Structures are given as structure tokens and as C-alpha cells.
GROMACS .gro file of C-alpha atoms in nm:
model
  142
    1UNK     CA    1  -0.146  -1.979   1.915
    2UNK     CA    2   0.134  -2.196   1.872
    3UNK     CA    3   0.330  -2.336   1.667
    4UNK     CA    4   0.473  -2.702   1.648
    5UNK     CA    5   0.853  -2.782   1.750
    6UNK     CA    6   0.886  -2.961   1.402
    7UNK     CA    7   0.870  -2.699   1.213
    8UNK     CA    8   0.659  -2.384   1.097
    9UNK     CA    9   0.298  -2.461   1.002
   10UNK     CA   10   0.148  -2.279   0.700
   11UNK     CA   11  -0.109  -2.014   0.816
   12UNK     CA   12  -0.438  -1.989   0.620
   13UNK     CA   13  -0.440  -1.907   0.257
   14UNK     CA   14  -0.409  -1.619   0.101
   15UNK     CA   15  -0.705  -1.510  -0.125
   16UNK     CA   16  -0.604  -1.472  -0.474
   17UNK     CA   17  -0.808  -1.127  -0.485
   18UNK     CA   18  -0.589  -1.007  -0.174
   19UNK     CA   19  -0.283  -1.144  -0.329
   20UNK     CA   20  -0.310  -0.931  -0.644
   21UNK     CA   21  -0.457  -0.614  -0.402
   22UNK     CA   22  -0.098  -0.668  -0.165
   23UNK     CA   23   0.116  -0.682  -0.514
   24UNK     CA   24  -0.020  -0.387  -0.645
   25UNK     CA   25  -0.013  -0.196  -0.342
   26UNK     CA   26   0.348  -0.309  -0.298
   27UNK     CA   27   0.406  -0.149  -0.641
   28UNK     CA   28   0.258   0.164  -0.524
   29UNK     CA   29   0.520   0.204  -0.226
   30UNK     CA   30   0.763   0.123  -0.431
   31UNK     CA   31   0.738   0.396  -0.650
   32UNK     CA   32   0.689   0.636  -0.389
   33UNK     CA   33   1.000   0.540  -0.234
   34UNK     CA   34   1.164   0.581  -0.588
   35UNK     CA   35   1.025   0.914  -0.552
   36UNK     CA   36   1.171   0.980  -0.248
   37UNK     CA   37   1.488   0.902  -0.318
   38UNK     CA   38   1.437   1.099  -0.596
   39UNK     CA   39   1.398   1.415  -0.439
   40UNK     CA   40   1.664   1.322  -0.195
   41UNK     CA   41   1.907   1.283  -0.512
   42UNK     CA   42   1.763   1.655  -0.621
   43UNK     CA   43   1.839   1.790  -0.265
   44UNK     CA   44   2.195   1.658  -0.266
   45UNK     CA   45   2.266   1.763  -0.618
   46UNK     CA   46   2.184   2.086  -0.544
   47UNK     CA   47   1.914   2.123  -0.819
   48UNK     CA   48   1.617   2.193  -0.556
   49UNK     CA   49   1.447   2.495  -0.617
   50UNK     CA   50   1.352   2.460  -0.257
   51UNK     CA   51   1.518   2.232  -0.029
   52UNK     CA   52   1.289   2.252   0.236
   53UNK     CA   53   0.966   2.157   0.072
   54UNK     CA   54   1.169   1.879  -0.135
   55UNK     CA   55   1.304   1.740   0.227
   56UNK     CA   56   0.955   1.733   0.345
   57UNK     CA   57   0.826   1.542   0.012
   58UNK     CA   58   1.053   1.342   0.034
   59UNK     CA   59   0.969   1.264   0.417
   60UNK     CA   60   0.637   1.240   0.327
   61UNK     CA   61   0.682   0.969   0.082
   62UNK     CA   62   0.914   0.764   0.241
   63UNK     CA   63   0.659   0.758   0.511
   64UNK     CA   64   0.399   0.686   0.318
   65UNK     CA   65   0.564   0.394   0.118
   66UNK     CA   66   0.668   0.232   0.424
   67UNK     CA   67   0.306   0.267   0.577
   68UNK     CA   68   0.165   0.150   0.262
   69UNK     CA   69   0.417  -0.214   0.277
   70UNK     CA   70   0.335  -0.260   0.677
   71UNK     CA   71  -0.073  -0.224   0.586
   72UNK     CA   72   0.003  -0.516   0.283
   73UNK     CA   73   0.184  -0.676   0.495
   74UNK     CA   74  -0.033  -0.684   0.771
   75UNK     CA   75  -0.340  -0.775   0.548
   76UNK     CA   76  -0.116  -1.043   0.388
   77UNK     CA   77  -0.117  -1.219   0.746
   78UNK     CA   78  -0.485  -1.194   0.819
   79UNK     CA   79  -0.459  -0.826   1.024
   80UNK     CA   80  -0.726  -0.583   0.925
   81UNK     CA   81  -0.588  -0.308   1.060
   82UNK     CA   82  -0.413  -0.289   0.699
   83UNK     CA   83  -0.770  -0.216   0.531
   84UNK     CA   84  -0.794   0.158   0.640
   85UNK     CA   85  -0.438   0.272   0.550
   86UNK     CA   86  -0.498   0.110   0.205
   87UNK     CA   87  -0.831   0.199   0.081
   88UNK     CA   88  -0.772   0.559   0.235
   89UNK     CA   89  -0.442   0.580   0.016
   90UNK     CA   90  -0.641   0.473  -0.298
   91UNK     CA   91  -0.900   0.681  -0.311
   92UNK     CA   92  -0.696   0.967  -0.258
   93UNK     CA   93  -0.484   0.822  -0.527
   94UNK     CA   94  -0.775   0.767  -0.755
   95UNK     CA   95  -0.930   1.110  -0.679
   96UNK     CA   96  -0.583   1.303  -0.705
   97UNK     CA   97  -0.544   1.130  -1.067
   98UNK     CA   98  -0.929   1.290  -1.178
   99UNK     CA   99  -0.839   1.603  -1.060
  100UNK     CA  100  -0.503   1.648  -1.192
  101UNK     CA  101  -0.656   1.474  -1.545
  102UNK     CA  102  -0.627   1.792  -1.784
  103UNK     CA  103  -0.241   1.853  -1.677
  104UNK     CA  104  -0.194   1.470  -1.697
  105UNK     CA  105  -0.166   1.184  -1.960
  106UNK     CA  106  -0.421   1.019  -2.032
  107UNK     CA  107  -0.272   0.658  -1.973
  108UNK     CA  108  -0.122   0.749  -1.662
  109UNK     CA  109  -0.472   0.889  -1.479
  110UNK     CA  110  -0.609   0.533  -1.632
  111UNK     CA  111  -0.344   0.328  -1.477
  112UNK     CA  112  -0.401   0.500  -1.155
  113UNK     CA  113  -0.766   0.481  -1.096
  114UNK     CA  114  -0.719   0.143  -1.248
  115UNK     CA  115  -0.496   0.029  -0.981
  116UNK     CA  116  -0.698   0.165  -0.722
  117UNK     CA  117  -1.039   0.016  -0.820
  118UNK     CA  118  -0.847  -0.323  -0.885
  119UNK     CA  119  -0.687  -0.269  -0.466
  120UNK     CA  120  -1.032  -0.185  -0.351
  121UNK     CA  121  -1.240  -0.442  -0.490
  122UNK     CA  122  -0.917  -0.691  -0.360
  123UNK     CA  123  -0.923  -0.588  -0.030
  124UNK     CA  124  -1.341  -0.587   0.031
  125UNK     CA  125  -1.352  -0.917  -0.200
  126UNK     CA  126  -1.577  -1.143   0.054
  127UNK     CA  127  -1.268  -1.399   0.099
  128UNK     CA  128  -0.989  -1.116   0.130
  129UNK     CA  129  -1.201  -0.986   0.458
  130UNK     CA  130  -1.273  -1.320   0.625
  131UNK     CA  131  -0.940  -1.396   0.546
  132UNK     CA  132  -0.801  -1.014   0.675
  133UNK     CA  133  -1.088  -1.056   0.985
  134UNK     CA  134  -0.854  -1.426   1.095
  135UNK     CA  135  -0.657  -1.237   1.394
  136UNK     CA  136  -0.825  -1.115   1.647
  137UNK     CA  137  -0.487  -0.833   1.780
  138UNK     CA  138  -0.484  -0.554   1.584
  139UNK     CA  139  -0.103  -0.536   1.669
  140UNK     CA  140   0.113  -0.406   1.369
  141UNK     CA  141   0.429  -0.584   1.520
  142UNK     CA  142   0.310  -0.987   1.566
   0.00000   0.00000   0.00000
């Protein structure tokens, strides 16, 4: 597909549903790379308990965060490939926030299944997959 010489032409719109799903998701990474630079700031300061496992949170999270804004992204521009990385991330989320429930507060489990169910139904909303179904290369890079 391309584009004309005059200028760059507006791609489809984006569903509000899958707008609000992409913001909240960004959110998500966000704070999980606050928390990886969080446990990089414990490593450095030397008040790890255990450097090893705090590297490999950290790792972890970073990775995470960064697969989590490449799946919005790629949902953002009509890619479905960002549907699985998503949904897979918040029902662990939501599932991880039951089970930790008695050792948690109570408005924080809420706010996380709450976020999840609100990502879910954004990304399966009718108009969020026609629009995410646009593309037919599942490329991560175009």
C-alpha cells in the first residue's frame, strides 16, 4: 500500500474501545518498567538481598513492559498479532491479583482485575478486532 507524495494519509480509525484497551495497557508497561528500574536502583545500592534473582526481575520486567508497548502498538495500527501478548498478560494479571488477594489490599486486587476486564473486553470489542484484523502481515516491524 502506498502512500501519496503530498503527504501522509490518515490510516483507519481507531476504535474508541481499543483506544482506552492500548492506554491502559500502556499504563501497565509503564509501571513494570518503573519496577524494573526499581530493582535495578536496589541492585546498585547494594540493598538486594539477592542480586541475582533481583537482576533477573528486573530482566523480566523490562522485557515484559517493552513486549506489552510493541503488542499496543501493534494493535493501535490494525496488527493482531498484539491480541495474544495482551490478553495472555491480563489474565495472568487478573488471576495473580485473586490469588495473592488475602496478602493484598483490597483496592489494589480491584484496580487490577479491573484493568484487565476493561483491556479484554477493549481488545475483543467487535470494532477493536475488525479494526486489529485491517493488515493482513503479521510483521511486528512495518
Amino acid at each position: 500500500m502506498t502512500r501519496p507524495s503530498g503527504g501522509s494519509a490518515p490510516g483507519p480509525r481507531v476504535p474508541a474501545p481499543l483506544m482506552v484497551a492500548c492506554l491502559v495497557v500502556l499504563l501497565e508497561a509503564a509501571a513494570l518498567l518503573g519496577m524494573a528500574v526499581a530493582f535495578g536502583v536496589d541492585v546498585v545500592r547494594g540493598r538486594a538481598i539477592d542480586v541475582g534473582s533481583t537482576v533477573a526481575m528486573a530482566v523480566f520486567f523490562a522485557g515484559v513492559a517493552l513486549l506489552l508497548g510493541g503488542a499496543a502498538r501493534a494493535l493501535w495500527r490494525g496488527r493482531r498479532w498484539g491480541r495474544g501478548p495482551v490478553l495472555t498478560w491480563q489474565l495472568l494479571q487478573a488471576l495473580s491479583a485473586l490469588a495473592l488477594a488475602p496478602a493484598t489490599p483490597a483496592a489494589l486486587v480491584v484496580a487490577m482485575v479491573a484493568a484487565a476486564a476493561v483491556v479484554i473486553a477493549g481488545v475483543l470489542w467487535p470494532s477493536s478486532r475488525e479494526h486489529a484484523d485491517q493488515r493482513g502481515t503479521p510483521s511486528a516491524l512495518a
